[in-house]
Coordinates of C-alpha atoms in Angstrom, one line a residue:
X1 CA 36.4 -21.3 21.1
X2 CA 33.9 -20.8 23.9
X3 CA 35.4 -17.4 24.7
X4 CA 35.1 -16.4 21.0
X5 CA 31.4 -17.4 21.0
X6 CA 30.8 -15.5 24.2
X7 CA 32.5 -12.4 22.8
X8 CA 30.4 -12.7 19.6
X9 CA 27.2 -12.8 21.7
X10 CA 28.3 -10.1 24.1
X11 CA 29.2 -7.4 21.6
X12 CA 25.7 -7.2 20.0
X13 CA 24.1 -7.2 23.5
X14 CA 26.4 -4.3 24.5
X15 CA 25.5 -2.4 21.4
X16 CA 21.8 -2.9 22.0
X17 CA 22.3 -1.7 25.6
X18 CA 24.0 1.5 24.5
X19 CA 21.4 2.1 21.9
X20 CA 18.5 1.5 24.2
X21 CA 19.7 3.5 27.2
X22 CA 21.7 6.3 25.6
X23 CA 20.4 6.5 22.1
X24 CA 23.9 6.0 20.8
X25 CA 24.0 5.4 17.1
X26 CA 20.2 5.1 16.7
X27 CA 19.2 6.1 13.2
X28 CA 15.8 7.4 14.3
X29 CA 15.5 10.2 16.9
X30 CA 12.8 11.9 18.9
X31 CA 14.0 15.4 18.0
X32 CA 13.1 14.7 14.3
X33 CA 9.5 15.2 15.3
X34 CA 8.9 18.9 14.9
X35 CA 5.9 21.0 16.1
X36 CA 3.1 20.5 13.6
X37 CA 2.8 23.3 11.1
X38 CA -0.5 24.7 9.8
X39 CA -2.0 22.8 6.8
X40 CA -0.8 24.2 3.5
X41 CA -3.9 24.7 1.3
X42 CA -2.5 27.2 -1.2
X43 CA -2.4 25.5 -4.5
X44 CA 0.7 27.3 -5.7
X45 CA 2.6 26.4 -2.6
X46 CA 1.6 22.8 -2.9
X47 CA 2.5 22.6 -6.6
X48 CA 6.0 23.9 -5.8
X49 CA 6.5 20.7 -3.8
X50 CA 4.3 18.1 -5.7
X51 CA 4.7 19.4 -9.3
X52 CA 8.3 20.4 -9.8
X53 CA 8.9 19.7 -13.5
X54 CA 12.0 18.0 -14.6
X55 CA 14.9 19.8 -16.4
X56 CA 18.5 18.9 -16.5
X57 CA 19.5 22.1 -14.6
X58 CA 17.3 21.0 -11.6
X59 CA 19.2 17.8 -11.1
X60 CA 21.4 18.1 -7.9
X61 CA 25.1 17.7 -8.4
X62 CA 26.9 14.7 -6.9
X63 CA 23.9 12.5 -6.3
X64 CA 24.1 9.6 -3.8
X65 CA 21.1 7.8 -5.2
X66 CA 18.4 8.0 -7.8
X67 CA 14.8 6.6 -7.4
X68 CA 12.5 5.8 -10.3
X69 CA 9.0 6.5 -9.3
X70 CA 7.5 8.7 -6.5
X71 CA 5.0 6.2 -5.0
X72 CA 5.2 5.6 -1.3
X73 CA 7.8 2.9 -1.8
X74 CA 10.1 5.3 -3.7
X75 CA 9.5 8.3 -1.4
X76 CA 10.0 6.2 1.7
X77 CA 13.4 4.9 0.8
X78 CA 14.4 8.4 -0.5
X79 CA 13.4 10.0 2.8
X80 CA 15.3 7.3 4.8
X81 CA 18.4 7.9 2.7
X82 CA 17.9 11.6 3.2
X83 CA 17.9 11.1 7.0
X84 CA 21.3 9.4 6.5
X85 CA 22.6 12.5 4.9
X86 CA 22.2 11.2 1.3
X87 CA 21.3 13.4 -1.7
X88 CA 18.6 11.6 -3.6
X89 CA 16.8 12.4 -6.8
X90 CA 13.3 11.0 -7.3
X91 CA 12.0 11.0 -10.9
X92 CA 8.2 10.7 -11.6
X93 CA 6.7 10.2 -15.0
X94 CA 3.3 11.7 -14.0
X95 CA 2.7 15.4 -13.6
X96 CA 2.3 15.1 -9.9
X97 CA 4.3 13.2 -7.3
X98 CA 2.8 10.6 -5.0
X99 CA 1.8 7.6 -7.1
X100 CA -1.4 6.1 -5.6
X101 CA -1.2 8.7 -2.8
X102 CA -1.8 11.6 -5.2
X103 CA -5.1 13.4 -5.4
X104 CA -6.8 15.3 -8.3
X105 CA -9.2 18.1 -8.4
X106 CA -12.1 18.6 -10.9
X107 CA -14.9 21.2 -10.8
X108 CA -14.1 22.2 -7.2
X109 CA -14.0 18.6 -5.9
X110 CA -10.9 16.7 -4.7
X111 CA -10.6 12.9 -5.0
X112 CA -8.0 10.5 -3.7
X113 CA -7.1 7.6 -6.0
X114 CA -5.6 4.9 -3.8
X115 CA -5.5 5.7 0.0
X116 CA -9.0 5.1 1.4
X117 CA -8.0 4.4 5.0
X118 CA -5.0 3.2 7.0
X119 CA -4.5 1.1 10.1
X120 CA -2.0 0.9 13.0
X121 CA -1.7 4.7 13.4
X122 CA -2.3 4.6 17.1
X123 CA 0.1 6.3 19.5
X124 CA 3.4 4.5 19.6
X125 CA 2.3 1.9 17.0
X126 CA 5.1 0.8 14.8
X127 CA 3.5 2.2 11.6
X128 CA 2.8 5.5 13.3
X129 CA 6.5 5.8 14.4
X130 CA 7.7 5.0 10.9
X131 CA 5.4 7.6 9.3
X132 CA 6.3 10.2 11.9
X133 CA 9.9 9.7 11.2
X134 CA 9.4 9.8 7.4
X135 CA 7.5 13.1 7.6
X136 CA 9.2 14.7 10.7
X137 CA 5.8 14.4 12.5
X138 CA 4.0 16.8 10.1
X139 CA 1.6 14.2 8.8
X140 CA -1.6 14.2 11.0
X141 CA -4.2 11.5 11.1
X142 CA -7.9 11.6 11.8
X143 CA -9.3 8.5 13.5
X144 CA -12.5 7.1 12.1
X145 CA -15.4 5.8 14.1
X146 CA -15.0 2.5 15.9
X147 CA -17.4 0.9 13.4
X148 CA -15.3 1.5 10.3
X149 CA -16.5 -1.1 7.8
X150 CA -19.9 -2.3 6.9
X151 CA -20.0 -5.6 5.1
X152 CA -23.2 -6.5 3.1
X153 CA -23.6 -10.1 2.0
X154 CA -26.7 -10.2 -0.2
X155 CA -29.5 -8.7 2.1
X156 CA -27.5 -9.4 5.3
X157 CA -25.4 -6.8 7.0
X158 CA -22.4 -7.0 9.3
X159 CA -20.4 -4.3 11.1
X160 CA -16.6 -4.5 11.7
X161 CA -15.5 -2.8 14.8
X162 CA -12.1 -1.6 16.1
X163 CA -10.5 -2.8 19.3
X164 CA -8.6 -5.9 20.6
X165 CA -11.8 -6.9 22.3
X166 CA -14.3 -5.0 20.2
X167 CA -13.4 -6.8 17.0
X168 CA -14.1 -10.4 18.1
X169 CA -17.0 -9.4 20.5
X170 CA -18.9 -7.6 17.7
X171 CA -18.4 -10.6 15.4
X172 CA -19.7 -13.0 18.1
X173 CA -22.8 -10.9 18.6
X174 CA -23.5 -11.1 14.9
X175 CA -22.6 -14.8 14.5
X176 CA -24.1 -16.6 17.5
X177 CA -22.8 -20.2 17.7
X178 CA -19.6 -19.3 15.9
X179 CA -17.7 -18.1 19.0
X180 CA -15.1 -20.9 18.8
X181 CA -14.4 -20.2 15.1
X182 CA -14.0 -16.5 15.8
X183 CA -11.6 -17.1 18.7
X184 CA -9.5 -19.5 16.6
X185 CA -9.3 -17.0 13.7
X186 CA -8.3 -14.1 16.0
X187 CA -5.7 -16.3 17.6
X188 CA -4.3 -17.3 14.2
X189 CA -4.4 -13.6 13.1
X190 CA -2.3 -12.7 16.2
X191 CA 0.2 -15.4 15.4
X192 CA 0.6 -14.1 11.9
X193 CA 1.2 -10.6 13.1
X194 CA 3.8 -11.7 15.6
X195 CA 5.7 -14.0 13.2
X196 CA 5.6 -12.0 10.0
X197 CA 8.7 -10.1 10.9
X198 CA 10.7 -13.3 10.3
X199 CA 9.9 -13.0 6.6
X200 CA 11.3 -9.5 6.6
X201 CA 14.4 -10.8 8.3
X202 CA 14.9 -13.4 5.6
X203 CA 14.9 -10.6 3.0
X204 CA 17.6 -8.8 4.9
X205 CA 19.9 -11.9 5.5
X206 CA 22.1 -12.9 2.6
X207 CA 19.9 -14.8 0.1
X208 CA 22.0 -18.0 0.2
X209 CA 21.7 -18.1 4.0
X210 CA 17.9 -17.5 3.9
X211 CA 17.4 -20.3 1.3
X212 CA 19.6 -22.6 3.4
X213 CA 17.5 -22.0 6.5
X214 CA 14.3 -22.7 4.5
X215 CA 15.5 -25.8 2.6
X216 CA 16.8 -27.4 5.8
X217 CA 13.4 -26.4 7.5
X218 CA 15.2 -25.2 10.5
X219 CA 13.0 -22.1 10.8
X220 CA 9.8 -24.1 10.3
X221 CA 10.4 -25.7 13.7
X222 CA 10.3 -22.3 15.4
X223 CA 7.6 -20.4 13.5
X224 CA 4.2 -21.2 11.8
X225 CA 4.5 -18.2 9.4
X226 CA 5.5 -20.4 6.4
X227 CA 2.4 -22.5 6.8
X228 CA 0.3 -19.4 7.1
X229 CA 1.9 -17.8 4.0
X230 CA 1.7 -20.8 1.8
X231 CA -1.8 -22.0 2.8
X232 CA -4.9 -21.0 0.8
X233 CA -7.2 -18.7 2.8
X234 CA -10.2 -20.7 1.7
X235 CA -8.6 -24.0 2.9
X236 CA -7.9 -22.5 6.4
X237 CA -11.5 -21.0 6.7
X238 CA -13.1 -24.3 5.7
X239 CA -11.4 -25.9 8.7
X240 CA -12.7 -23.2 11.0
X241 CA -16.3 -22.8 10.0
X242 CA -18.9 -23.8 7.4
X243 CA -20.8 -20.5 7.8
X244 CA -20.4 -18.8 4.4
X245 CA -21.3 -15.4 5.7
X246 CA -18.6 -15.6 8.4
X247 CA -16.1 -16.8 5.8
X248 CA -17.0 -13.7 3.7
X249 CA -16.5 -11.4 6.7
X250 CA -13.1 -13.1 7.3
X251 CA -12.2 -12.3 3.6
X252 CA -14.1 -9.1 2.8
X253 CA -11.1 -6.8 2.0
X254 CA -10.9 -7.8 -1.7
X255 CA -7.9 -7.1 -3.8
X256 CA -8.4 -9.1 -7.0
X257 CA -7.6 -12.6 -5.7
X258 CA -10.3 -15.1 -4.7
X259 CA -9.9 -16.8 -1.3
X260 CA -9.1 -20.2 -2.8
X261 CA -6.0 -18.7 -4.4
X262 CA -5.0 -16.1 -1.8
X263 CA -2.6 -16.5 1.1
X264 CA -4.1 -16.8 4.5
X265 CA -1.3 -14.7 5.9
X266 CA -2.1 -11.7 3.7
X267 CA -5.9 -11.8 4.4
X268 CA -5.3 -12.1 8.1
X269 CA -2.8 -9.3 8.1
X270 CA -5.3 -7.1 6.3
X271 CA -7.8 -7.6 9.1
X272 CA -5.2 -7.3 11.8
X273 CA -4.0 -4.0 10.2
X274 CA -7.3 -2.3 11.2
X275 CA -7.9 -4.1 14.5
X276 CA -6.8 -1.1 16.5
X277 CA -8.9 1.2 14.3
X278 CA -8.8 3.1 11.0
X279 CA -7.3 6.5 10.2
X280 CA -7.3 8.9 7.3
X281 CA -4.7 11.6 6.6
X282 CA -5.9 15.1 7.6
X283 CA -5.7 17.2 4.4
X284 CA -6.1 14.2 2.1
X285 CA -3.7 11.5 0.9
X286 CA -1.5 13.9 -1.0
X287 CA -0.3 15.1 2.5
X288 CA 1.8 11.9 2.6
X289 CA 4.1 12.7 -0.4
X290 CA 4.0 16.4 0.4
X291 CA 5.7 16.0 3.7
X292 CA 8.1 13.2 2.6
X293 CA 9.3 15.4 -0.2
X294 CA 10.2 18.2 2.3
X295 CA 12.4 15.7 4.2
X296 CA 14.1 14.6 0.9
X297 CA 14.8 18.2 -0.1
X298 CA 16.2 19.3 3.2
X299 CA 19.1 16.9 2.6
X300 CA 19.7 18.5 -0.9
X301 CA 17.6 16.0 -2.9
X302 CA 14.8 16.7 -5.4
X303 CA 11.6 15.1 -6.5
X304 CA 10.9 16.0 -10.1
X305 CA 7.8 15.1 -12.2
X306 CA 7.2 14.8 -16.0
X307 CA 10.4 12.7 -16.0
X308 CA 9.6 9.4 -17.7
X309 CA 12.5 7.1 -17.4
X310 CA 13.0 5.1 -20.6
X311 CA 15.8 2.8 -19.5
X312 CA 18.3 2.1 -16.8
X313 CA 21.9 2.7 -17.9
X314 CA 24.5 0.0 -17.4
X315 CA 28.3 0.1 -17.5
X316 CA 30.2 -3.2 -17.3
X317 CA 27.0 -4.8 -16.0
X318 CA 26.4 -2.3 -13.2
X319 CA 23.6 0.3 -13.0
X320 CA 25.1 3.7 -13.3
X321 CA 22.1 6.0 -14.2
X322 CA 18.9 6.4 -16.2
X323 CA 17.8 7.9 -19.4
X324 CA 14.9 10.4 -19.1
X325 CA 12.7 11.3 -22.1
X326 CA 12.4 15.1 -22.5
X327 CA 11.1 16.9 -25.6
X328 CA 11.7 13.8 -27.8
X329 CA 15.3 13.4 -26.6
X330 CA 17.0 11.3 -23.9
X331 CA 18.7 13.1 -21.0
X332 CA 21.1 10.8 -19.1
X333 CA 21.3 11.2 -15.3
X334 CA 24.1 9.4 -13.4
X335 CA 24.1 8.1 -9.8
X336 CA 26.0 5.4 -8.0
X337 CA 22.8 3.8 -6.7
X338 CA 19.7 3.3 -8.7
X339 CA 16.4 2.3 -7.0
X340 CA 13.3 1.3 -8.9
X341 CA 9.8 1.9 -7.5
X342 CA 8.4 1.1 -10.9
X343 CA 7.5 -2.5 -9.9
X344 CA 9.3 -5.8 -10.7
X345 CA 7.6 -6.2 -14.2
X346 CA 8.4 -2.7 -15.4
X347 CA 11.9 -2.8 -14.1
X348 CA 12.9 -6.1 -15.8
X349 CA 10.6 -5.9 -18.8
X350 CA 10.8 -2.3 -19.8
X351 CA 13.8 -0.6 -18.2
X352 CA 16.5 -3.2 -18.6
X353 CA 18.0 -5.0 -21.6
X354 CA 16.2 -8.3 -22.5
X355 CA 19.2 -10.4 -21.5
X356 CA 18.8 -9.4 -17.9
X357 CA 15.3 -10.9 -17.8
X358 CA 16.6 -14.1 -19.2
X359 CA 19.1 -14.7 -16.4
X360 CA 18.1 -17.9 -14.5
X361 CA 17.7 -16.1 -11.2
X362 CA 15.4 -13.5 -12.7
X363 CA 13.4 -15.8 -15.0
X364 CA 12.7 -18.2 -12.1
X365 CA 11.0 -15.4 -10.2
X366 CA 9.1 -13.8 -13.1
X367 CA 7.8 -17.2 -14.2
X368 CA 6.0 -17.6 -10.8
X369 CA 4.4 -14.1 -10.8
X370 CA 1.3 -12.8 -12.6
X371 CA 0.0 -9.3 -13.3
X372 CA -2.5 -8.3 -10.7
X373 CA -6.1 -7.5 -11.6
X374 CA -7.1 -4.0 -12.4
X375 CA -9.8 -1.9 -10.7
X376 CA -12.6 0.4 -11.9
X377 CA -13.1 3.6 -9.9
X378 CA -16.0 6.1 -10.0
X379 CA -15.5 9.6 -8.5
X380 CA -18.7 11.3 -7.5
X381 CA -18.9 15.0 -6.6
X382 CA -21.8 16.0 -4.4
X383 CA -23.4 19.3 -3.6
X384 CA -23.5 19.9 0.1
X385 CA -21.2 19.1 3.1
X386 CA -20.8 15.6 4.4
X387 CA -22.7 16.6 7.6
X388 CA -25.6 18.1 5.5
X389 CA -25.8 15.0 3.3
X390 CA -25.5 12.5 6.2
X391 CA -22.3 11.0 4.8
X392 CA -20.3 8.9 7.3
X393 CA -16.7 7.8 7.6
X394 CA -17.7 4.1 7.4
X395 CA -16.8 2.1 4.3
X396 CA -19.3 -0.2 2.5
X397 CA -18.2 -3.5 1.2
X398 CA -21.0 -5.0 -0.9
X399 CA -21.2 -8.6 -2.1
X400 CA -24.0 -10.1 -4.2
X401 CA -23.7 -13.4 -2.2
X402 CA -21.5 -15.3 0.2
X403 CA -19.4 -17.3 -2.4
X404 CA -16.5 -14.9 -2.9
X405 CA -14.7 -17.4 -5.2
X406 CA -17.6 -17.3 -7.6
X407 CA -17.9 -13.5 -7.3
X408 CA -14.3 -13.0 -8.2
X409 CA -14.6 -15.4 -11.1
X410 CA -17.4 -13.2 -12.4
X411 CA -15.0 -10.3 -12.3
X412 CA -12.5 -12.0 -14.4
X413 CA -14.7 -14.1 -16.7
X414 CA -17.8 -12.0 -17.4
X415 CA -18.2 -9.6 -20.2
X416 CA -18.7 -6.0 -19.2
X417 CA -22.4 -6.1 -20.0
X418 CA -22.8 -9.2 -17.8
X419 CA -20.9 -7.6 -15.0
X420 CA -23.1 -4.5 -15.2
X421 CA -26.2 -6.6 -14.8
X422 CA -24.9 -8.5 -11.8
X423 CA -22.4 -6.1 -10.1
X424 CA -21.0 -8.9 -7.9
X425 CA -19.0 -6.8 -5.6
X426 CA -18.4 -3.1 -4.9
X427 CA -16.7 -0.7 -2.4
X428 CA -18.1 2.7 -1.3
X429 CA -16.2 5.3 0.6
X430 CA -16.4 9.0 1.3
X431 CA -13.1 10.8 1.6
X432 CA -14.8 14.1 2.5
X433 CA -16.5 12.4 5.5
X434 CA -13.1 11.1 6.8
X435 CA -11.2 14.3 6.6
X436 CA -12.4 17.2 8.8
X437 CA -10.4 19.7 6.7
X438 CA -12.3 18.8 3.5
X439 CA -15.1 21.3 4.0
X440 CA -12.5 24.0 4.8
X441 CA -10.7 23.4 1.6
X442 CA -13.8 22.7 -0.6
X443 CA -16.7 24.6 1.1
X444 CA -20.2 23.3 0.4
X445 CA -18.9 20.2 -1.4
X446 CA -18.4 16.5 -0.6
X447 CA -17.4 13.4 -2.5
X448 CA -17.7 9.6 -2.8
X449 CA -15.5 7.0 -4.4
X450 CA -16.8 3.8 -5.7
X451 CA -14.6 0.8 -6.6
X452 CA -14.9 -2.6 -8.1
X453 CA -12.5 -5.1 -9.8
X454 CA -12.2 -5.0 -13.6
X455 CA -10.0 -7.1 -16.0
X456 CA -7.7 -5.2 -18.3
X457 CA -9.1 -6.9 -21.5
X458 CA -12.5 -5.1 -21.2
X459 CA -10.7 -1.9 -22.3
X460 CA -7.5 -3.1 -23.9
X461 CA -8.4 -2.2 -27.5
X462 CA -8.0 1.5 -26.5
X463 CA -4.6 1.0 -24.8
X464 CA -2.7 2.9 -27.5
X465 CA -4.8 6.0 -27.1
X466 CA -4.3 8.9 -24.7
X467 CA -6.8 9.8 -22.0
X468 CA -9.6 12.0 -23.4
X469 CA -8.8 10.7 -26.9
X470 CA -10.3 7.2 -26.7
X471 CA -13.5 8.0 -28.4
X472 CA -17.2 7.6 -27.7
X473 CA -17.3 3.8 -27.6
X474 CA -14.8 3.8 -24.7
X475 CA -16.5 6.6 -22.9
X476 CA -19.9 5.0 -23.2
X477 CA -18.6 1.6 -22.0
X478 CA -17.0 3.0 -18.9
X479 CA -19.9 5.3 -18.1
X480 CA -22.4 2.4 -18.4
X481 CA -20.6 0.6 -15.6
X482 CA -20.1 3.9 -13.7
X483 CA -23.9 4.6 -13.8
X484 CA -24.7 1.1 -12.6
X485 CA -22.3 1.5 -9.6
X486 CA -23.8 5.0 -8.9
X487 CA -27.3 3.6 -8.9
X488 CA -26.2 0.9 -6.4
X489 CA -24.6 3.5 -4.2
X490 CA -27.7 5.7 -4.3
X491 CA -29.8 2.8 -3.2
X492 CA -27.8 2.7 0.0
X493 CA -27.8 6.6 0.2
X494 CA -31.2 7.7 -1.2
X495 CA -30.7 11.2 0.3
X496 CA -28.0 11.8 -2.3
X497 CA -30.3 11.2 -5.3
X498 CA -30.5 14.9 -6.5
X499 CA -27.1 16.0 -5.1
X500 CA -24.8 14.5 -7.7
X501 CA -23.0 17.3 -9.6
X502 CA -20.0 15.5 -11.1
X503 CA -19.1 12.0 -12.0
X504 CA -15.9 10.6 -13.7
X505 CA -14.7 7.0 -14.1
X506 CA -11.2 5.5 -14.2
X507 CA -10.6 2.1 -15.9
X508 CA -7.5 -0.1 -15.7
X509 CA -6.2 1.9 -18.7
X510 CA -6.2 5.0 -16.4
X511 CA -4.0 3.1 -13.9
X512 CA -1.7 2.0 -16.7
X513 CA -1.3 5.5 -18.0
X514 CA -1.1 7.6 -14.9
X515 CA 0.6 5.1 -12.6
X516 CA 2.5 3.0 -15.2
X517 CA 0.8 0.0 -13.6
X518 CA 1.3 -3.0 -16.0
X519 CA -2.1 -4.1 -17.3
X520 CA -3.7 -1.6 -15.0
X521 CA -2.9 -3.8 -12.0
X522 CA -4.1 -2.4 -8.7
X523 CA -1.3 -3.9 -6.6
X524 CA 1.4 -4.7 -9.1
X525 CA 2.3 -8.5 -9.0
X526 CA -0.7 -10.6 -8.1
X527 CA -1.1 -11.2 -4.4
X528 CA -1.8 -15.0 -4.8
X529 CA -0.5 -18.1 -3.1
X530 CA 2.2 -18.5 -5.7
X531 CA 3.8 -15.2 -4.7
X532 CA 3.8 -16.1 -1.0
X533 CA 5.6 -19.4 -1.3
X534 CA 8.6 -19.2 1.1
X535 CA 11.2 -19.4 -1.6
X536 CA 9.6 -16.6 -3.7
X537 CA 9.3 -14.5 -0.6
X538 CA 13.1 -14.8 -0.1
X539 CA 13.9 -14.2 -3.7
X540 CA 11.6 -11.1 -4.1
X541 CA 14.0 -8.8 -2.3
X542 CA 15.4 -5.4 -2.8
X543 CA 18.7 -6.5 -4.3
X544 CA 18.5 -7.4 -8.0
X545 CA 20.5 -9.3 -10.5
X546 CA 22.1 -6.0 -11.6
X547 CA 24.8 -4.6 -9.2
X548 CA 23.9 -1.1 -8.1
X549 CA 20.2 -1.6 -8.8
X550 CA 17.6 -2.1 -6.0
X551 CA 13.8 -2.5 -5.9
X552 CA 11.5 -0.8 -3.5
X553 CA 7.7 -0.7 -2.9
X554 CA 4.9 -3.2 -3.0
X555 CA 6.8 -6.0 -4.9
X556 CA 9.5 -6.2 -2.2
X557 CA 7.1 -7.1 0.7
X558 CA 3.4 -6.8 0.2
X559 CA 0.6 -4.5 -1.1
X560 CA -0.9 -1.3 0.1
X561 CA 0.6 1.7 1.9
X562 CA 2.1 -0.4 4.7
X563 CA 3.5 -2.9 2.3
X564 CA 5.1 -0.2 0.2
X565 CA 6.6 1.6 3.2
X566 CA 8.1 -1.7 4.4
X567 CA 9.5 -2.2 0.9
X568 CA 11.2 1.2 1.3
X569 CA 12.5 0.3 4.7
X570 CA 14.0 -3.0 3.4
X571 CA 15.5 -1.2 0.5
X572 CA 17.1 1.4 2.8
X573 CA 18.5 -1.4 5.0
X574 CA 20.2 -2.9 1.9
X575 CA 21.6 0.4 0.6
X576 CA 22.8 1.7 4.0
X577 CA 23.9 -1.8 5.1
X578 CA 22.1 -1.3 8.4
X579 CA 19.2 -3.1 10.0
X580 CA 16.8 -0.1 10.5
X581 CA 14.2 -2.3 12.1
X582 CA 16.4 -2.7 15.2
X583 CA 16.6 1.1 15.3
X584 CA 12.8 1.3 15.1
X585 CA 12.4 -1.3 17.9
X586 CA 14.7 0.7 20.1
X587 CA 12.9 4.0 19.3
X588 CA 9.6 2.3 20.2
X589 CA 11.0 1.2 23.5
X590 CA 12.4 4.6 24.3
X591 CA 9.1 6.3 23.5
X592 CA 7.3 3.9 25.7
X593 CA 9.6 4.6 28.6
X594 CA 9.2 8.3 28.1
X595 CA 5.4 8.0 28.1
X596 CA 5.5 6.0 31.3
X597 CA 7.7 8.6 32.9
X598 CA 5.3 11.4 32.0
X599 CA 2.4 9.4 33.6
X600 CA 4.5 9.0 36.8

């Protein structure tokens, strides 16, 4: 028996040794990173990639997998499967691929809709390695200034700085007497970042085994991550400090959930994500899908738009394809593997028969989840370059006061008129100031994006109407809030007062229509404490109650670009029956050794 156990331990170690030193069997490879090609700015050339309309004759023969939705979660898993030699079809209901990474142009201006800045893109960082592999190294990043976020709490102002030392040291200078609380918070943030991989591992292990390890509390003895994930952010902060402004700074990246109902793990991961700095994709956020699609197509796959999937086809209880609505008819497309990037609610409530949702294992998950809150976006076109207008790459997070729980309650409980009067919280960013190619692509122009939270019910009476056909009352309502937000932004940037040439606003209905986000939710399932209970974390995995059907994207792991990418990675692990994270760790080690050799 001892010999058997020794053999079982030896074989994985031998495999890792061969992987590490010889690259044997490693899924990711250095030679996938190709020399960077010039930025493609020609609209027709970009449209050939991002706007390939669906028709039956464009569907590749002998598909290996089909992905519903072209958000980052869908494109990530498709690109990973393509790297494994799989032929993948991605179907997108919108007229442009990319989900929240797509951009749109109006009156000579270009606006992003979801990617405002990204962290952990430093050299040899894990997220950078992943994104390089998914785009063959073609996606380039522009690092923002060290002071990347500006937090305004009433009349008081605080800067957030990048750097392992810079982040806490800047906070200590701004909060004298709170050094101990800041050190403790940073230490806890590091622990979360180190231990969160265990939650990913539990999504890869067989579900019965993961649940057994949780119920017996074996893992709780080795890791604090379960306490971090299940603890209210507000409860943890109350034990660290009574300084309300500092609590606000520890919670400032708002996503629709008040601190008293949000997971400490998620809030600390958000801050840790940017601790090494913030980056923005050169060429705009649509560069992300643009280069992922090229990887998918080189393996024989396709990404087709204007392809709304109406239902997932089942045969003997197994997913075998999808039905696509085209010219009033349904076109059926078959594939042995179906992957949904449409979100957990859309997948179970819209695309599958009702009896699937009623299965105990599905009902138990859905009963614990809520729709996330929607957001309200204002897109502002400005005459003049960012340099001429004095626009900076820094983001402004503005709070009327230091009680974030009360401010979030105002978002959900106020009428729109009351909200306009108070404007409890708002975010201001300038994509044109973050992207050095913006002025080359749009000479003499720049832009700002303004964001706040907004409940769906403010605009729900117009949900059955198409965009541009919702009438004057809807337009006047949204533009009233947009004007209030613009006035607030101009108060911080008075030099822009006479430079505004264009303004448009997007409500939760816009998210629902263009992104198929249920109730206009910004991050799909609500990112509250209920979602991050350990048993729900294990059950919200890529495998579904339907054989042959998988989930990818934000609902598999967590929100945002990084969360969606990890959702794609976890999905690829399940489909390929391979732990790709081991390959990434090995790749990271090899790159580190190569860099050290170059220095020597």
